[in-house]
Each structure stands twice: as structure tokens, then as C-alpha cells.
Coordinates of C-alpha atoms in Angstrom, one line a residue:
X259 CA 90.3 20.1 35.2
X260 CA 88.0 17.0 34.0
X261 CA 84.9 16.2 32.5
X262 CA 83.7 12.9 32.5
X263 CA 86.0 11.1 30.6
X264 CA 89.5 10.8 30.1
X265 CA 89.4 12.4 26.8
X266 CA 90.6 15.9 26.1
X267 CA 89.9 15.8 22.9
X268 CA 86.2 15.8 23.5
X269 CA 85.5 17.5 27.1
X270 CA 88.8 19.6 27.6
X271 CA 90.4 17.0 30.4
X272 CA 93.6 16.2 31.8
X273 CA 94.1 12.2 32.0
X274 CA 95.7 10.3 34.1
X275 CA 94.6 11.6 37.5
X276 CA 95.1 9.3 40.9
X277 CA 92.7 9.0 43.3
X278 CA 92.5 10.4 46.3
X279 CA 94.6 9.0 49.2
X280 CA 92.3 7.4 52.0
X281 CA 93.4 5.5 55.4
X282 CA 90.3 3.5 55.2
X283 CA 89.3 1.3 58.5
X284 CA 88.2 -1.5 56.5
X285 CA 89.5 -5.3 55.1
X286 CA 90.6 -4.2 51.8
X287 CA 91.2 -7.8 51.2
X288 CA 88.2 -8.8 52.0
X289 CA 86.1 -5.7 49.7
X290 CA 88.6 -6.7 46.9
X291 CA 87.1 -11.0 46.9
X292 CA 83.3 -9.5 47.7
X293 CA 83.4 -7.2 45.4
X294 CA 84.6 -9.7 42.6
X295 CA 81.3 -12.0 43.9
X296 CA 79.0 -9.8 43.6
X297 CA 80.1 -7.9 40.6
X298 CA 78.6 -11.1 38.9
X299 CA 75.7 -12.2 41.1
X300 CA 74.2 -8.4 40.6
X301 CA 75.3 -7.6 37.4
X302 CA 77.3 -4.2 38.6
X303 CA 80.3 -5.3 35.9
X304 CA 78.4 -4.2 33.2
X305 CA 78.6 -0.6 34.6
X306 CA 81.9 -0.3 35.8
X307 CA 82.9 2.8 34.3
X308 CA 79.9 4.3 35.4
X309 CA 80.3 3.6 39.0
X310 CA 84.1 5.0 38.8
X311 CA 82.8 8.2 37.3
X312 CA 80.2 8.4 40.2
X313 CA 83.0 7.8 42.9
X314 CA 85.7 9.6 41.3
X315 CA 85.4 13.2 38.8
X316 CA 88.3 12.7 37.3
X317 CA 89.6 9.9 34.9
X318 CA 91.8 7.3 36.1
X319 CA 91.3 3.2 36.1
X320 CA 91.7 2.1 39.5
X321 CA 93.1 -1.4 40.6
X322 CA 90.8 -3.5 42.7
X323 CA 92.1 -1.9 45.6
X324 CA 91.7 1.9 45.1
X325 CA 88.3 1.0 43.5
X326 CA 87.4 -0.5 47.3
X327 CA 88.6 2.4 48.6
X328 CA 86.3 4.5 46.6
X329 CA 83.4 2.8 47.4
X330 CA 84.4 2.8 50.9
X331 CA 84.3 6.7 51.3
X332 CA 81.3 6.6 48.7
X333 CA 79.5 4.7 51.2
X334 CA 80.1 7.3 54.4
X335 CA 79.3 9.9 52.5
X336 CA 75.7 8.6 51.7
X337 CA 75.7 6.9 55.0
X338 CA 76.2 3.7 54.0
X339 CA 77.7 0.6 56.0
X340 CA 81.0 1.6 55.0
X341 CA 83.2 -2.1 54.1
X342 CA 84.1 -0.7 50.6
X343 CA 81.6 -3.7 48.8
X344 CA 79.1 -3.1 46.6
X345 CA 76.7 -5.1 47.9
X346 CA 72.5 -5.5 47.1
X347 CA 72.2 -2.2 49.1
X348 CA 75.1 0.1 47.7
X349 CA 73.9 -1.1 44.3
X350 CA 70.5 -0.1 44.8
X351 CA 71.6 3.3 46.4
X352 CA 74.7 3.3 42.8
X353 CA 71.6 2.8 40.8
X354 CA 69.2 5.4 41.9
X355 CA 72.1 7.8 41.5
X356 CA 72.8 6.9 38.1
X357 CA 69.6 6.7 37.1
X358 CA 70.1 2.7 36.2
X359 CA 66.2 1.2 35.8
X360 CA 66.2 -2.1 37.9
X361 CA 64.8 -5.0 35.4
X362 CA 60.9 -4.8 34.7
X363 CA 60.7 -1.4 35.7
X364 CA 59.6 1.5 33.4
X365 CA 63.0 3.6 32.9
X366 CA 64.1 2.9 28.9
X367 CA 64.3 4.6 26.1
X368 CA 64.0 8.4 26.1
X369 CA 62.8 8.4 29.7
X370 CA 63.9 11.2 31.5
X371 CA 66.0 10.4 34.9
X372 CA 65.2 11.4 38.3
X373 CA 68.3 13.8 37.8
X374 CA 67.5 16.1 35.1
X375 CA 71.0 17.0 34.9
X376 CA 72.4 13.5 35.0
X377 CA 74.3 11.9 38.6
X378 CA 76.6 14.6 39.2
X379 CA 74.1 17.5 39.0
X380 CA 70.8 16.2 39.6
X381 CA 68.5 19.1 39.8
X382 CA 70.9 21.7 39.7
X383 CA 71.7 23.4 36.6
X384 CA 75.5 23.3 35.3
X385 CA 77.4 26.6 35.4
X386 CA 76.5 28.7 32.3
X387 CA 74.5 25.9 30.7
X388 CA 71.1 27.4 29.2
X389 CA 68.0 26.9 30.4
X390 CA 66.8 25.8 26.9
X391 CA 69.0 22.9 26.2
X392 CA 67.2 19.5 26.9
X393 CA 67.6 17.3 30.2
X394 CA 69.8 14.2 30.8
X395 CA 67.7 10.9 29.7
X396 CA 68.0 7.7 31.3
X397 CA 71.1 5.6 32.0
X398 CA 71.4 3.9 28.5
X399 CA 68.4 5.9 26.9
X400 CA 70.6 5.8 24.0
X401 CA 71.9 2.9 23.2
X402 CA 69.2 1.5 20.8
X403 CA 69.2 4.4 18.6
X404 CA 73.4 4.0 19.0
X405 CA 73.3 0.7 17.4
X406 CA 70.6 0.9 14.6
X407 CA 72.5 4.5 13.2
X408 CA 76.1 2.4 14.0
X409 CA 75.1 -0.4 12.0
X410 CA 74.0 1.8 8.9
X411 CA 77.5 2.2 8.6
X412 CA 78.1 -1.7 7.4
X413 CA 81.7 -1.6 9.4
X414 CA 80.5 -5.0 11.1
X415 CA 79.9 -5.7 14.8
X416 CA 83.4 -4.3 16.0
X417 CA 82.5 -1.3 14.8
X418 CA 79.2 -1.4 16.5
X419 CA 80.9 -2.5 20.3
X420 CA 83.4 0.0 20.2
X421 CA 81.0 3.0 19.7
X422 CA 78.3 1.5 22.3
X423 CA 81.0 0.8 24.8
X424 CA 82.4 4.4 24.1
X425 CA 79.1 6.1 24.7
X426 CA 78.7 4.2 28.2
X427 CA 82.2 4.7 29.0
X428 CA 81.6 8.5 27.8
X429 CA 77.5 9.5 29.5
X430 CA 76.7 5.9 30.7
X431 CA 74.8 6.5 27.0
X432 CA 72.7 8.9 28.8
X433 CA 71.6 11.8 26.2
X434 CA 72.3 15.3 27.1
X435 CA 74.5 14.6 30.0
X436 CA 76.4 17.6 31.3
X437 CA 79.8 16.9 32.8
X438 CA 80.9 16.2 35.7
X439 CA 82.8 19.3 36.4
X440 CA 80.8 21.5 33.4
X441 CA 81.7 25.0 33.4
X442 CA 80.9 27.5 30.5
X443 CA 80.1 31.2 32.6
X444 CA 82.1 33.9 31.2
X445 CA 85.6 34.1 32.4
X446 CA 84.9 36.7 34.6
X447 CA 82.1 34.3 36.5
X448 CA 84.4 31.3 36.6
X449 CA 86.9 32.5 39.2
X450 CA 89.6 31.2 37.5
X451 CA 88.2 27.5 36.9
X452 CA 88.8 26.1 33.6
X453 CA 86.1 26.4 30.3
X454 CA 84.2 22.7 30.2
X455 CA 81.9 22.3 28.0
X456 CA 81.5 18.8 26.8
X457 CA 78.1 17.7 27.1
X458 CA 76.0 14.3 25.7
X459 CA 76.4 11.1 24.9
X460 CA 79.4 11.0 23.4
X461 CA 81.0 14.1 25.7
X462 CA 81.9 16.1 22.8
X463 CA 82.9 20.1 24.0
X464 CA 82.4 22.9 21.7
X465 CA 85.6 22.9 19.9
X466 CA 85.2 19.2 19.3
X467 CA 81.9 19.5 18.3
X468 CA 82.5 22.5 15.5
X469 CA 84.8 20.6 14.1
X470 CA 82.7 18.0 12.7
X471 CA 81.1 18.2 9.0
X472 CA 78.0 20.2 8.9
X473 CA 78.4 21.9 12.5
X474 CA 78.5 25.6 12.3
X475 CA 81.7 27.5 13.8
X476 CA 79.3 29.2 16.4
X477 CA 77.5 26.2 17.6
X478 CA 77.5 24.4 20.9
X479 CA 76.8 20.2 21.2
X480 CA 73.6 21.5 23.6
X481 CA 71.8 23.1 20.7
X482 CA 71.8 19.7 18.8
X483 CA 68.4 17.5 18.4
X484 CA 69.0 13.8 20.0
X485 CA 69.6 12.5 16.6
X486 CA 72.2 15.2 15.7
X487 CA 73.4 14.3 19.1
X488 CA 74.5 10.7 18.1
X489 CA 74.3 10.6 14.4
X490 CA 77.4 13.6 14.1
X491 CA 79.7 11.9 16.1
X492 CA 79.4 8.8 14.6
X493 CA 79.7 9.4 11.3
X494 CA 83.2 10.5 12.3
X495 CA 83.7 7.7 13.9
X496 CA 82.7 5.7 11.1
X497 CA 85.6 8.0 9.0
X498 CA 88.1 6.6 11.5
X499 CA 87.6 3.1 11.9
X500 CA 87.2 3.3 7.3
X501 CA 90.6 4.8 7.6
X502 CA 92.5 2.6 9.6
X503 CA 90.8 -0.6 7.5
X504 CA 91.8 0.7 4.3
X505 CA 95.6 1.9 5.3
X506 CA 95.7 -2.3 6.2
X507 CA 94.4 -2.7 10.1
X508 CA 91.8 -5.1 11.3
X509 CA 89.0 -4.4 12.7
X510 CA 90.7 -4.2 16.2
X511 CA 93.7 -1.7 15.2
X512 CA 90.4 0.4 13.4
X513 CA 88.9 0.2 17.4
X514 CA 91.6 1.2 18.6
X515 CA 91.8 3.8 16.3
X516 CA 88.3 5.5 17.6
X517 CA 89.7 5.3 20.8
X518 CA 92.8 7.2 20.3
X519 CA 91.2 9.7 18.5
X520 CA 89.4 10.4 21.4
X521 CA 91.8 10.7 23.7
X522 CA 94.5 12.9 21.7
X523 CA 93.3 13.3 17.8
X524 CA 96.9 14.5 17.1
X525 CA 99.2 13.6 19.9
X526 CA 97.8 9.8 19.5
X527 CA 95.6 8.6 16.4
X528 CA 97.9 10.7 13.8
X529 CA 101.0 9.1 14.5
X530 CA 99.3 5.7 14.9
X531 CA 97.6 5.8 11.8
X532 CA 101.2 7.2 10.4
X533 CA 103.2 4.3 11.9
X534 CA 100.5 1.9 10.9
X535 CA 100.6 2.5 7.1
X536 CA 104.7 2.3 7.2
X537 CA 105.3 -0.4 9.5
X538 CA 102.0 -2.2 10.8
X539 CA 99.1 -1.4 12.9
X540 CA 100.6 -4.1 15.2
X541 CA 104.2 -2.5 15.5
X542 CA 102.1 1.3 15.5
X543 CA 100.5 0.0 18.7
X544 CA 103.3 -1.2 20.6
X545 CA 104.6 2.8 20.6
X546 CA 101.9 3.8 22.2
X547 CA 102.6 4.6 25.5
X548 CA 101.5 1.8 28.1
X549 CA 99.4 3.9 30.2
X550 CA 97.5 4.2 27.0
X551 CA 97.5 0.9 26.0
X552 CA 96.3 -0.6 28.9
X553 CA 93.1 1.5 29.1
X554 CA 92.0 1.1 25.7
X555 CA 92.3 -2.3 25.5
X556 CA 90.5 -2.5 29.2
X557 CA 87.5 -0.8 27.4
X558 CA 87.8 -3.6 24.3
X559 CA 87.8 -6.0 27.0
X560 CA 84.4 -5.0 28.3
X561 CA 83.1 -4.4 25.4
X562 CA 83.7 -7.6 24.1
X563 CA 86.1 -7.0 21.3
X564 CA 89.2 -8.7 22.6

């Protein structure tokens, strides 16, 4: 099972996942050189990994062509002139169901969205999750209060991008955002589906969560205030990245880092951090598996780090 990310570290998912196959009756071609044009003309780019969680539960980076595909059975489902481009009207229909505020429009800050359980849920409660714990914000709510506690750190602006691109990538830096697939009933409620509990910003599940300084063993991430929410996770972050820079790395092998860590703390970051301090950080990366490779440095990419 998934959460929304492709980290199992922090929500208890499997990565890797394909899409599902589809014989769609449209020019893929054609969706693939739209969708480039108006990716830039509306501005959609910027929330790329949002839109993929929305189209797909479970964590995988589609080419251009299984991403058409995607939106191209998106659009039936929410009856939708199905061609597989996100044009003006899929984007507005992509932005009401991510809770994205159009420009000059009221939604910042800690404004709650239409979908008080984020996209995936809307105004249905998650499986087990209590009634007391507070309801999704905004798309991007929490990106201001991301960067002033990031750059309290001092780690300079890579350190800054990488943890505001990993809370879009992770909630769309939505606060208190179940996921996608959240599950935490008893075992005997679940019928056999998997315990998923990573919730908020940063999609931390309750193992993940206890495990940080100051966190007691018996807590869950949906008791946490908003700044507990953001500040915890990032001061652990901020551990990482200071480790990697003093075993030798730049500021890119220490981004890297973060991301590792969040995808396998010991199957990934350990021996990274290992391999860096003997051989390199450059000759550490290159024995991390491709798969790997190519989707960390995709997020860099977007975040504006490489």
C-alpha cells in the first residue's frame, strides 16, 4: 500500500509503482506537445507533483506519455473533454480539487480548503483518524512559515529549496493532510489493508514521527500544533543536510542527502553518507540505484537546485 509519497520511511509505502494500463482513444502525441504548451502559458509546471498524486495514489514519475494518459482517464471520470491535455478548463477543475487559490483570490496562509480532508478525501474523514485532529489547510498554506523556520537554520538557500520542494512534493505543503490511502482502524476494522498513518506536511507516519527528538513514544503526527508540525521535521532535516556538509559534501550531495533519508533512512542515506566519507559524495552517488537517482535529482530540478 501507499501514502502520498514515495517514501516509506515517512508514510509506510511501497515505491516504485506503474500506472495503470489504459487503451486510451486519444492523440497521445498530440496531449504530449499541448501539454508541454500549456504547462507554461498556465503555470500547471509548478505543481506537477501535485497533479500526479491527484491522478495516480501511488508513487511513480511518469514519462510524458503515461502522464497524458492519466489525465486522459482523469478527465472522463470528472466528465471532462477527454484529449489527455490540461488545458484552461482541466486546470480550473485540477485546481478546485487541490485546493490551488487562482491569483488575487483569498485562499493563503492558514486558510482552510474546500476539502477539509485535503483532495483525496474531501469531506470524508480518513479511516480511524480522530475527530479532534485539525483539517487540511490550503494548497501551499505552509510554505511561508516553511521557509522563515528553514532559514533559522543558516544552511543557505539549498537547504531552504530542498525542504520547500519536499513539502510540496510530500502535502502540496498543505498542513494536516491525511494520506491518500490513510488507514489507522484497528486490525480487526481494516480487513486486512495495511496500517497508514502518515499525515501533514511533511507525511511523517507514527513510527517516523516518534522517532524524532522530543516526540513521545506514544504520540501520533495528528496530535502536533502546526508549528510542531513543520518545526520537528525540519530540525532533522537540518541534522542531515549538517552531516553530509561536514563529512565533505556540497550543498547538493547534503540535498540529496534529505532526500534519501526520506525514502529509506537505512537502506539509502546510511550507506551514502558511509560511501561518501570513504570515497566521495560524488562516487557515493553513482551507487545509488538509477531508479533512485533519477527521481531525486527530478525533484532538484524543480526545485531549482540543479
Amino acid at each position: 500500500g501507499s501514502g502520498i509519497s514515495a517514501y516509506p520511511s515517512c508514510n509506510g509505502s511501497s515505491s516504485g509503482s506503474s500506472p495503470p494500463s489504459a487503451s486510451p482513444a486519444f492523440d497521445v502525441a498530440r496531449a504530449v506537445v499541448r501539454n508541454r504548451e500549456w504547462a507554461q502559458r498556465l503555470g500547471w509546471q509548478a505543481h506537477y507533483d501535485e497533479i500526479v498524486r491527484l491522478l495516480h495514489d501511488r508513487p511513480f514519475t511518469p514519462n510524458e506519455e503515461a502522464f497524458a494518459e492519466l489525465v486522459y482517464q482523469w478527465q472522463r471520470q470528472n466528465r471532462l473533454t477527454p484529449d489527455g491535455i490540461i488545458g484552461p478548463n482541466t486546470w480550473a477543475r485540477m485546481k478546485a480539487a487541490l485546493g490551488i487559490a487562482s491569483p488575487g483570490s483569498s485562499g493563503s496562509g492558514g486558510t482552510a480548503t474546500a476539502y477539509p480532508y485535503g483532495p483525496k478525501w474531501r469531506s470524508q474523514r480518513p479511516p480511524g483518524l480522530p475527530a479532534t485532529a485539525r483539517t487540511a489547510s490550503q494548497s501551499g498554506a505552509a510554505l511561508p512559515d516553511i521557509e522563515r523556520v528553514a532559514r533559522q537554520h543558516n544552511l543557505g538557500e539549498t537547504f531552504v529549496k530542498t525542504v520547500k520542494h519536499l513539502a510540496t512534493t510530500e502535502s502540496g505543503a498543505m498542513y494536516a493532510r491525511p494520506a491518500n490511502i490513510f488507514n489507522v482502524l484497528p486490525p480487526s476494522q481494516r480487513g486486512g489493508k495495511p496500517y497508514i498513518s502518515a499525515w501533514g506536511v511533511f507525511q511523517f507516519n507514527r513510527d517516523a514521527w516518534r522517532s524524532l527528538p522530543g516526540v513521545a513514544n506514544t504520540a501520533f503526527p495528528w496530535e502536533s500544533t502546526p508549528s510542531e508540525e513543520i518545526t520537528r521535521p525540519i530540525r532533522r532535516y537540518a541534522e542531515l543536510f549538517a552531516e553530509v556538509r561536514r563529512a565533505g559534501g556540497t550543498p547538493i550531495d547534503a540535498a540529496r542527502g534529505i532526500r534519501l533519508w526520506h525514502m529509506q533512512p537505512n537502506g539509502l542515506y546510511k550507506p551514502y553518507l558511509r560511501r561518501g566519507k570513504q570515497s566521495g559524495f560524488s562516487a557515493a552517488w553513482q551507487q545509488v540505484p538509477a531508479k533512485y537517482q533519477a527521481r531525486i535529482d527530478r525533484h532538484l530540478r524543480n526545485a531549482g537546485i540543479l
